[in-house]
Amino acid sequence: MKTTPNPSYSITIKLNDVEEINTILIDACHELKWKIISNVNNQIQASTSTSLNPWGETITIIINQTQIDFISSSNGNQLLDWGKNKSNLKKITDILYNKIGNHFIDYSSNFKDSKSNTVSAKQNPQVTLISILKPSKTYLVTPLLLLLNIIVFIFVIFDGASFIFPNAEKVIEWGANDRTLTINGEPWRLITCLFVHIGIIHLVLNLIAILFVGSILEPLIGKTKVLIAFLVTGILAVAVSSIWYTFTINAGASPSIYGLFGVLIALLTTNNVSKSIRLPVLISIILYTGLSIIISFLVGFDFVANSVGLFSGLIVGYIFYYGIITKEVKTNLWIHTSIIFLGLSFSFLIMKEIPNPIKKYNTKSKNKVDYFKLYQKKMKDFETNETLAIEVFTHHAENKEAFLDFIMIELFGIGRKI
């Protein structure tokens, strides 16, 4: 399996000769609570504690007479360092400056200051908003999913939907899953609903989750498996949710994201991921899913869809693992085809079990019902009846006969017979 260079950041600091510089650097590492791995021949290696960046980083310090080279490299297979490498070197060089700043030559703590004679910096690869959204050979599906979700949201907003909480009708128009529509000739909503979001908070939360899990999974299992897992687990999760909830619409990538989390969790229980990073990754997943649950209550949390996404992702992850260890093209092709076929088949069978009164009406009357027109008509009738009920309730008549006359005229448009 092809891998890409891990993100790294390096700087070189020029300084005058300093006695016991090795000891000072070791103390700085301890102050930052970094674990010293080795200290041999004027070269120090340390490892950071893990955080939301699940694998942590390795810091290499090379000491020369007139300069010190610092290199912070991300551990594990990952595409992004979330700015941690640069932050690591900023911390240790600031500590070093506070201790022996008088030995630095024209020191500047700004790593991007190209005019400084003291600090030169190099980041590989450079992580920017453009790089996060820019597809490449080894980083393809994750940025495409991010871009597609953003583009769809922009179109929905330009179509007149609210930026914070778009109304249900507008979200349905743009592809959210309404089970009555889905089982009556619009099955494509099982896919499109994964790219339609209910407001900016919902979108941003899911974009962060896609970036997090996608940037970890894509180097591990490849772009094809990530795409299959995203779509199959999402479609299946929405189908199960549709049979569970009668009047709830499905919108957002959360079911698919939980599916990708399921795949990642499955791989964490195998030898495909080093034991040393399993716990940090699991902690990161728990933090992200916990935040997702909390914020999702603002837009409505579909527990069934997300649970099915997670569970189906676990199954898909274990099946993928067999293909990863065999590395046979034919085996992987068979695995991919089987997952797609079984996922879509189960989704179809589940949707077939949903009661469909509209279909029964069409069969008996031989007239096709326009769901939106029927909905609008029923709502208009409801509003009319509600207005009449309020008028009757608040009407003050002189006597019983006058009140009955009012009801007959308002409700039936005729005068009461005497």
CSV table of C-alpha atoms in Angstrom, one decimal:
chain,number,residue,atom,x,y,z
A,1,MET,CA,0.0,0.0,0.0
A,2,LYS,CA,1.4,3.4,-1.0
A,3,THR,CA,2.0,5.9,1.7
A,4,THR,CA,2.7,9.7,1.6
A,5,PRO,CA,5.3,11.6,3.6
A,6,ASN,CA,4.1,12.5,7.0
A,7,PRO,CA,3.6,16.2,7.7
A,8,SER,CA,6.6,17.9,9.3
A,9,TYR,CA,8.0,21.3,10.2
A,10,SER,CA,11.6,22.2,10.6
A,11,ILE,CA,13.5,25.3,11.6
A,12,THR,CA,17.1,26.3,12.0
A,13,ILE,CA,18.3,28.8,14.6
A,14,LYS,CA,21.7,30.5,14.5
A,15,LEU,CA,23.3,31.3,17.8
A,16,ASN,CA,26.7,31.8,19.5
A,17,ASP,CA,28.4,28.9,21.2
A,18,VAL,CA,26.6,28.0,24.4
A,19,GLU,CA,28.0,25.8,27.2
A,20,GLU,CA,25.8,22.9,28.3
A,21,ILE,CA,23.3,23.6,25.5
A,22,ASN,CA,22.4,19.9,25.5
A,23,THR,CA,21.3,20.0,29.1
A,24,ILE,CA,19.3,23.2,28.5
A,25,LEU,CA,17.5,21.5,25.6
A,26,ILE,CA,16.7,18.4,27.7
A,27,ASP,CA,15.3,20.6,30.4
A,28,ALA,CA,13.2,22.4,27.8
A,29,CYS,CA,11.8,19.1,26.7
A,30,HIS,CA,11.0,18.1,30.2
A,31,GLU,CA,9.3,21.4,30.8
A,32,LEU,CA,7.0,20.7,27.8
A,33,LYS,CA,6.4,17.2,29.2
A,34,TRP,CA,8.0,15.5,26.2
A,35,LYS,CA,9.5,12.1,26.5
A,36,ILE,CA,13.2,11.8,25.7
A,37,ILE,CA,13.7,8.9,23.3
A,38,SER,CA,17.5,9.3,22.7
A,39,ASN,CA,20.4,11.6,23.4
A,40,VAL,CA,23.4,10.6,21.4
A,41,ASN,CA,26.2,12.5,19.4
A,42,ASN,CA,24.6,16.0,19.8
A,43,GLN,CA,21.3,14.7,18.6
A,44,ILE,CA,18.2,14.6,20.8
A,45,GLN,CA,15.0,12.8,19.9
A,46,ALA,CA,11.8,13.4,21.9
A,47,SER,CA,8.1,12.5,21.5
A,48,THR,CA,5.1,14.7,22.4
A,49,SER,CA,2.1,13.6,24.3
A,50,THR,CA,-0.9,12.7,22.2
A,51,SER,CA,-3.9,15.0,21.9
A,52,LEU,CA,-6.6,15.6,19.3
A,53,ASN,CA,-3.9,14.8,16.7
A,54,PRO,CA,-4.0,11.1,17.6
A,55,TRP,CA,-0.5,10.0,16.9
A,56,GLY,CA,1.6,12.8,18.4
A,57,GLU,CA,4.9,14.0,16.9
A,58,THR,CA,8.6,13.2,17.1
A,59,ILE,CA,11.0,16.1,17.7
A,60,THR,CA,14.5,15.8,16.4
A,61,ILE,CA,17.1,18.3,17.6
A,62,ILE,CA,20.5,18.5,15.9
A,63,ILE,CA,23.1,20.6,17.7
A,64,ASN,CA,26.0,22.2,15.8
A,65,GLN,CA,28.5,24.9,16.9
A,66,THR,CA,26.7,27.8,15.4
A,67,GLN,CA,23.2,26.6,14.9
A,68,ILE,CA,20.5,24.2,16.1
A,69,ASP,CA,18.2,22.3,13.7
A,70,PHE,CA,14.7,21.4,15.0
A,71,ILE,CA,12.4,19.0,13.1
A,72,SER,CA,8.9,18.1,14.3
A,73,SER,CA,7.4,15.1,12.3
A,74,SER,CA,4.0,13.6,12.7
A,75,ASN,CA,3.8,9.9,13.6
A,76,GLY,CA,1.6,7.4,12.0
A,77,ASN,CA,-0.2,7.5,8.6
A,78,GLN,CA,-1.8,10.9,8.3
A,79,LEU,CA,-2.2,13.7,5.8
A,80,LEU,CA,-2.6,16.7,8.1
A,81,ASP,CA,-0.9,17.8,11.3
A,82,TRP,CA,-3.5,20.3,12.4
A,83,GLY,CA,-0.7,22.8,13.0
A,84,LYS,CA,0.9,20.8,15.8
A,85,ASN,CA,4.4,20.5,14.3
A,86,LYS,CA,4.8,24.3,13.9
A,87,SER,CA,3.3,24.8,17.4
A,88,ASN,CA,5.8,22.3,18.9
A,89,LEU,CA,8.8,24.1,17.6
A,90,LYS,CA,7.4,27.5,18.5
A,91,LYS,CA,7.1,26.3,22.1
A,92,ILE,CA,10.6,24.9,22.5
A,93,THR,CA,12.3,27.8,20.7
A,94,ASP,CA,10.4,30.4,22.9
A,95,ILE,CA,11.6,28.5,26.0
A,96,LEU,CA,15.1,28.4,24.7
A,97,TYR,CA,15.1,32.2,24.0
A,98,ASN,CA,13.9,32.9,27.5
A,99,LYS,CA,16.8,30.9,28.9
A,100,ILE,CA,19.7,32.0,26.6
A,101,GLY,CA,18.2,34.8,24.5
A,102,ASN,CA,21.5,36.8,24.7
A,103,HIS,CA,23.3,34.1,22.6
A,104,PHE,CA,20.8,34.3,19.7
A,105,ILE,CA,21.8,36.2,16.6
A,106,ASP,CA,19.0,38.6,15.7
A,107,TYR,CA,16.3,36.3,17.0
A,108,SER,CA,12.7,36.5,15.6
A,109,SER,CA,10.0,34.1,16.9
A,110,ASN,CA,8.1,34.5,13.7
A,111,PHE,CA,9.0,31.4,11.6
A,112,LYS,CA,7.6,33.0,8.5
A,113,ASP,CA,10.0,36.0,8.7
A,114,SER,CA,12.2,35.4,5.7
A,115,LYS,CA,14.3,38.5,6.5
A,116,SER,CA,15.5,37.0,9.9
A,117,ASN,CA,19.1,36.0,10.0
A,118,THR,CA,18.3,33.6,12.9
A,119,VAL,CA,15.4,31.5,11.9
A,120,SER,CA,14.7,29.7,8.7
A,121,ALA,CA,11.7,27.4,8.5
A,122,LYS,CA,10.3,24.7,6.2
A,123,GLN,CA,7.0,22.9,6.4
A,124,ASN,CA,6.2,19.7,4.5
A,125,PRO,CA,3.6,19.5,3.4
A,126,GLN,CA,2.2,23.0,4.0
A,127,VAL,CA,-1.2,22.8,5.5
A,128,THR,CA,-3.6,25.6,4.5
A,129,LEU,CA,-7.2,25.9,3.7
A,130,ILE,CA,-6.4,25.5,0.0
A,131,SER,CA,-4.4,22.3,0.7
A,132,ILE,CA,-7.2,20.9,2.8
A,133,LEU,CA,-9.7,21.4,0.0
A,134,LYS,CA,-7.4,20.6,-2.9
A,135,PRO,CA,-7.7,17.0,-4.2
A,136,SER,CA,-4.6,15.1,-5.1
A,137,LYS,CA,-3.6,11.5,-6.0
A,138,THR,CA,-3.3,10.4,-2.4
A,139,TYR,CA,-5.8,12.8,-0.9
A,140,LEU,CA,-8.9,12.7,-3.2
A,141,VAL,CA,-12.1,11.5,-1.6
A,142,THR,CA,-11.9,13.6,1.6
A,143,PRO,CA,-11.5,17.0,-0.1
A,144,LEU,CA,-14.2,16.1,-2.7
A,145,LEU,CA,-16.6,15.3,0.1
A,146,LEU,CA,-15.8,18.6,1.8
A,147,LEU,CA,-16.2,20.6,-1.4
A,148,LEU,CA,-19.5,18.9,-2.4
A,149,ASN,CA,-21.1,19.5,1.0
A,150,ILE,CA,-20.0,23.2,0.9
A,151,ILE,CA,-21.2,23.7,-2.7
A,152,VAL,CA,-24.6,22.2,-2.0
A,153,PHE,CA,-25.0,24.4,1.1
A,154,ILE,CA,-24.1,27.5,-0.9
A,155,PHE,CA,-26.7,26.6,-3.5
A,156,VAL,CA,-29.4,26.1,-0.8
A,157,ILE,CA,-28.6,29.4,0.8
A,158,PHE,CA,-28.7,31.2,-2.6
A,159,ASP,CA,-32.1,29.6,-3.2
A,160,GLY,CA,-33.5,31.6,-0.2
A,161,ALA,CA,-33.0,29.2,2.7
A,162,SER,CA,-32.1,30.5,6.1
A,163,PHE,CA,-28.3,30.5,6.9
A,164,ILE,CA,-28.9,29.2,10.5
A,165,PHE,CA,-32.1,27.1,10.3
A,166,PRO,CA,-33.4,26.5,6.8
A,167,ASN,CA,-37.1,25.5,6.7
A,168,ALA,CA,-38.0,21.8,6.1
A,169,GLU,CA,-39.6,22.5,2.7
A,170,LYS,CA,-36.4,24.1,1.3
A,171,VAL,CA,-34.2,21.3,2.6
A,172,ILE,CA,-36.6,18.7,1.1
A,173,GLU,CA,-36.5,20.5,-2.3
A,174,TRP,CA,-32.7,20.1,-2.3
A,175,GLY,CA,-32.7,16.4,-1.7
A,176,ALA,CA,-33.3,15.7,2.0
A,177,ASN,CA,-34.9,12.3,2.7
A,178,ASP,CA,-38.6,12.4,3.3
A,179,ARG,CA,-39.7,8.8,3.4
A,180,THR,CA,-43.0,9.4,1.6
A,181,LEU,CA,-41.2,10.9,-1.4
A,182,THR,CA,-38.4,8.4,-1.3
A,183,ILE,CA,-40.6,5.4,-1.5
A,184,ASN,CA,-42.8,7.0,-4.2
A,185,GLY,CA,-40.3,7.3,-7.0
A,186,GLU,CA,-37.4,9.3,-5.5
A,187,PRO,CA,-35.0,6.7,-4.1
A,188,TRP,CA,-32.0,9.0,-5.0
A,189,ARG,CA,-32.9,10.9,-1.8
A,190,LEU,CA,-31.1,8.2,0.2
A,191,ILE,CA,-27.8,9.6,-1.3
A,192,THR,CA,-28.6,13.3,-1.8
A,193,CYS,CA,-29.7,13.7,1.9
A,194,LEU,CA,-26.1,13.0,2.9
A,195,PHE,CA,-25.0,16.2,1.3
A,196,VAL,CA,-27.8,18.6,2.5
A,197,HIS,CA,-27.4,20.2,5.9
A,198,ILE,CA,-29.7,22.0,8.3
A,199,GLY,CA,-27.9,25.3,8.9
A,200,ILE,CA,-24.3,26.4,9.1
A,201,ILE,CA,-23.6,24.8,12.6
A,202,HIS,CA,-24.7,21.4,11.3
A,203,LEU,CA,-22.5,21.8,8.2
A,204,VAL,CA,-19.3,23.0,10.0
A,205,LEU,CA,-19.6,20.2,12.6
A,206,ASN,CA,-19.8,17.6,9.9
A,207,LEU,CA,-17.0,19.2,7.8
A,208,ILE,CA,-14.7,19.0,10.8
A,209,ALA,CA,-15.6,15.4,11.4
A,210,ILE,CA,-15.1,14.4,7.7
A,211,LEU,CA,-11.7,16.1,7.6
A,212,PHE,CA,-10.7,14.4,10.9
A,213,VAL,CA,-11.7,10.9,10.0
A,214,GLY,CA,-11.0,11.1,6.3
A,215,SER,CA,-7.4,12.4,6.7
A,216,ILE,CA,-6.7,9.4,9.0
A,217,LEU,CA,-8.5,6.7,7.0
A,218,GLU,CA,-7.6,7.6,3.4
A,219,PRO,CA,-3.8,6.9,3.9
A,220,LEU,CA,-4.7,3.7,5.7
A,221,ILE,CA,-7.2,2.1,3.4
A,222,GLY,CA,-7.2,4.2,0.2
A,223,LYS,CA,-9.7,6.5,-1.5
A,224,THR,CA,-11.9,3.7,-3.0
A,225,LYS,CA,-12.7,2.1,0.3
A,226,VAL,CA,-13.3,5.5,2.0
A,227,LEU,CA,-15.9,6.4,-0.7
A,228,ILE,CA,-17.6,3.0,-0.6
A,229,ALA,CA,-17.8,3.1,3.2
A,230,PHE,CA,-19.2,6.7,3.2
A,231,LEU,CA,-21.9,6.0,0.7
A,232,VAL,CA,-22.9,2.4,1.7
A,233,THR,CA,-23.1,3.0,5.4
A,234,GLY,CA,-24.9,6.3,4.9
A,235,ILE,CA,-27.5,4.9,2.6
A,236,LEU,CA,-28.2,1.9,4.8
A,237,ALA,CA,-28.4,4.1,7.9
A,238,VAL,CA,-30.9,6.5,6.3
A,239,ALA,CA,-33.0,3.5,5.1
A,240,VAL,CA,-33.3,2.1,8.6
A,241,SER,CA,-34.0,5.5,10.1
A,242,SER,CA,-36.8,5.9,7.5
A,243,ILE,CA,-38.7,2.8,8.7
A,244,TRP,CA,-38.1,3.9,12.3
A,245,TYR,CA,-39.3,7.5,12.1
A,246,THR,CA,-42.5,8.3,10.4
A,247,PHE,CA,-42.5,12.1,10.1
A,248,THR,CA,-38.8,13.0,10.4
A,249,ILE,CA,-36.7,14.1,7.5
A,250,ASN,CA,-33.1,13.0,7.1
A,251,ALA,CA,-30.4,15.5,6.2
A,252,GLY,CA,-26.6,15.7,6.8
A,253,ALA,CA,-23.5,13.5,6.5
A,254,SER,CA,-23.6,12.3,10.1
A,255,PRO,CA,-24.7,8.7,9.3
A,256,SER,CA,-21.8,8.3,6.8
A,257,ILE,CA,-19.4,10.0,9.2
A,258,TYR,CA,-20.3,7.5,11.9
A,259,GLY,CA,-19.9,4.8,9.3
A,260,LEU,CA,-16.3,6.0,8.7
A,261,PHE,CA,-15.7,6.1,12.5
A,262,GLY,CA,-16.9,2.5,12.6
A,263,VAL,CA,-14.4,1.5,9.9
A,264,LEU,CA,-11.6,3.2,11.9
A,265,ILE,CA,-12.6,1.6,15.2
A,266,ALA,CA,-12.6,-1.8,13.5
A,267,LEU,CA,-9.1,-1.2,12.1
A,268,LEU,CA,-7.9,-0.2,15.6
A,269,THR,CA,-8.7,-3.7,16.9
A,270,THR,CA,-6.4,-5.2,14.2
A,271,ASN,CA,-2.6,-5.2,13.6
A,272,ASN,CA,-3.0,-2.6,10.8
A,273,VAL,CA,-2.6,0.1,13.4
A,274,SER,CA,0.2,0.3,16.0
A,275,LYS,CA,-0.8,-0.5,19.5
A,276,SER,CA,0.8,2.7,20.8
A,277,ILE,CA,-1.7,4.9,19.0
A,278,ARG,CA,-4.9,3.0,19.4
A,279,LEU,CA,-6.0,4.6,22.7
A,280,PRO,CA,-5.3,8.2,21.5
A,281,VAL,CA,-7.3,7.6,18.4
A,282,LEU,CA,-10.2,6.2,20.3
A,283,ILE,CA,-10.1,9.1,22.7
A,284,SER,CA,-10.2,11.5,19.7
A,285,ILE,CA,-13.2,9.6,18.2
A,286,ILE,CA,-15.1,9.8,21.6
A,287,LEU,CA,-14.4,13.5,21.8
A,288,TYR,CA,-15.6,14.2,18.3
A,289,THR,CA,-18.7,12.0,18.6
A,290,GLY,CA,-19.5,13.5,22.0
A,291,LEU,CA,-19.3,17.0,20.6
A,292,SER,CA,-21.4,15.9,17.6
A,293,ILE,CA,-24.1,14.6,19.8
A,294,ILE,CA,-24.2,17.8,21.9
A,295,ILE,CA,-24.4,20.1,18.9
A,296,SER,CA,-26.7,17.8,17.0
A,297,PHE,CA,-29.5,18.4,19.6
A,298,LEU,CA,-29.7,21.9,18.1
A,299,VAL,CA,-30.7,20.6,14.7
A,300,GLY,CA,-32.2,17.3,15.7
A,301,PHE,CA,-30.2,14.1,16.5
A,302,ASP,CA,-31.1,11.0,14.5
A,303,PHE,CA,-29.9,8.4,17.0
A,304,VAL,CA,-31.0,5.4,14.8
A,305,ALA,CA,-29.3,6.6,11.6
A,306,ASN,CA,-26.0,7.4,13.4
A,307,SER,CA,-26.1,4.1,15.4
A,308,VAL,CA,-26.7,2.0,12.3
A,309,GLY,CA,-24.0,4.0,10.5
A,310,LEU,CA,-21.5,3.2,13.3
A,311,PHE,CA,-22.5,-0.5,13.5
A,312,SER,CA,-22.4,-1.1,9.7
A,313,GLY,CA,-19.1,0.7,9.5
A,314,LEU,CA,-17.6,-1.8,12.0
A,315,ILE,CA,-18.7,-4.6,9.8
A,316,VAL,CA,-17.4,-2.9,6.6
A,317,GLY,CA,-14.1,-2.2,8.4
A,318,TYR,CA,-13.5,-5.8,9.3
A,319,ILE,CA,-14.3,-6.9,5.7
A,320,PHE,CA,-11.9,-4.2,4.4
A,321,TYR,CA,-9.2,-5.5,6.7
A,322,TYR,CA,-9.2,-8.9,4.9
A,323,GLY,CA,-8.6,-7.1,1.6
A,324,ILE,CA,-5.8,-5.0,3.1
A,325,ILE,CA,-3.8,-7.9,4.4
A,326,THR,CA,-4.3,-10.0,1.2
A,327,LYS,CA,-3.4,-7.0,-1.1
A,328,GLU,CA,-4.8,-9.0,-4.0
A,329,VAL,CA,-6.6,-6.8,-6.7
A,330,LYS,CA,-9.2,-9.5,-7.5
A,331,THR,CA,-10.0,-10.1,-3.8
A,332,ASN,CA,-10.4,-6.3,-3.1
A,333,LEU,CA,-12.6,-5.9,-6.2
A,334,TRP,CA,-14.8,-8.8,-5.0
A,335,ILE,CA,-15.0,-7.2,-1.5
A,336,HIS,CA,-15.9,-3.8,-2.9
A,337,THR,CA,-18.6,-5.2,-5.2
A,338,SER,CA,-20.1,-7.4,-2.5
A,339,ILE,CA,-20.3,-4.5,0.0
A,340,ILE,CA,-22.0,-2.2,-2.5
A,341,PHE,CA,-24.4,-5.0,-3.6
A,342,LEU,CA,-25.3,-6.1,-0.1
A,343,GLY,CA,-25.6,-2.5,1.2
A,344,LEU,CA,-27.9,-1.4,-1.6
A,345,SER,CA,-30.0,-4.6,-1.5
A,346,PHE,CA,-30.6,-4.4,2.3
A,347,SER,CA,-31.5,-0.7,1.9
A,348,PHE,CA,-34.0,-1.6,-0.9
A,349,LEU,CA,-35.6,-4.4,1.1
A,350,ILE,CA,-35.9,-2.1,4.1
A,351,MET,CA,-37.6,0.7,2.1
A,352,LYS,CA,-40.0,-1.9,0.6
A,353,GLU,CA,-41.3,-2.7,4.1
A,354,ILE,CA,-42.4,0.9,4.8
A,355,PRO,CA,-46.2,1.3,4.6
A,356,ASN,CA,-47.1,3.3,1.5
A,357,PRO,CA,-50.7,4.6,1.6
A,358,ILE,CA,-50.0,6.9,-1.4
A,359,LYS,CA,-49.2,3.9,-3.5
A,360,LYS,CA,-52.4,2.1,-2.4
A,361,TYR,CA,-54.4,5.2,-3.3
A,362,ASN,CA,-52.7,5.5,-6.7
A,363,THR,CA,-53.5,1.8,-7.4
A,364,LYS,CA,-57.2,2.1,-6.5
A,365,SER,CA,-57.9,5.5,-8.0
A,366,LYS,CA,-55.5,5.1,-11.0
A,367,ASN,CA,-54.6,8.8,-10.3
A,368,LYS,CA,-51.1,9.8,-9.4
A,369,VAL,CA,-50.9,11.9,-6.2
A,370,ASP,CA,-48.5,14.9,-6.2
A,371,TYR,CA,-47.2,14.7,-2.7
A,372,PHE,CA,-46.2,18.4,-2.4
A,373,LYS,CA,-49.5,19.6,-3.9
A,374,LEU,CA,-51.4,17.3,-1.5
A,375,TYR,CA,-49.4,18.5,1.4
A,376,GLN,CA,-50.0,22.2,0.5
A,377,LYS,CA,-53.8,21.5,0.0
A,378,LYS,CA,-54.0,19.8,3.4
A,379,MET,CA,-52.1,22.6,5.1
A,380,LYS,CA,-54.3,25.2,3.5
A,381,ASP,CA,-57.5,23.3,4.6
A,382,PHE,CA,-56.0,23.1,8.1
A,383,GLU,CA,-55.3,26.9,8.2
A,384,THR,CA,-58.8,27.7,7.0
A,385,ASN,CA,-60.5,25.4,9.6
A,386,GLU,CA,-58.2,26.8,12.3
A,387,THR,CA,-59.2,30.4,11.4
A,388,LEU,CA,-62.9,29.4,11.4
A,389,ALA,CA,-62.6,27.7,14.8
A,390,ILE,CA,-60.9,30.7,16.3
A,391,GLU,CA,-63.6,33.1,14.9
A,392,VAL,CA,-66.4,30.9,16.3
A,393,PHE,CA,-64.6,30.6,19.7
A,394,THR,CA,-64.1,34.3,20.0
A,395,HIS,CA,-67.4,35.5,18.5
A,396,HIS,CA,-69.8,37.2,20.9
A,397,ALA,CA,-73.5,36.9,20.0
A,398,GLU,CA,-76.5,38.5,21.8
A,399,ASN,CA,-78.3,35.2,22.2
A,400,LYS,CA,-78.2,31.6,21.1
A,401,GLU,CA,-80.1,32.1,17.9
A,402,ALA,CA,-77.8,34.8,16.7
A,403,PHE,CA,-74.8,32.6,17.5
A,404,LEU,CA,-76.3,29.7,15.5
A,405,ASP,CA,-76.9,32.1,12.6
A,406,PHE,CA,-73.3,33.2,12.7
A,407,ILE,CA,-72.1,29.5,12.6
A,408,MET,CA,-74.4,28.6,9.7
A,409,ILE,CA,-73.3,31.5,7.6
A,410,GLU,CA,-69.5,31.3,8.4
A,411,LEU,CA,-69.2,27.5,8.2
A,412,PHE,CA,-71.8,26.6,5.5
A,413,GLY,CA,-72.4,29.9,3.8
A,414,ILE,CA,-76.2,29.6,4.3
A,415,GLY,CA,-78.8,31.2,6.6
A,416,ARG,CA,-80.4,29.1,9.3
A,417,LYS,CA,-83.9,27.9,8.6
A,418,ILE,CA,-86.6,29.2,11.0
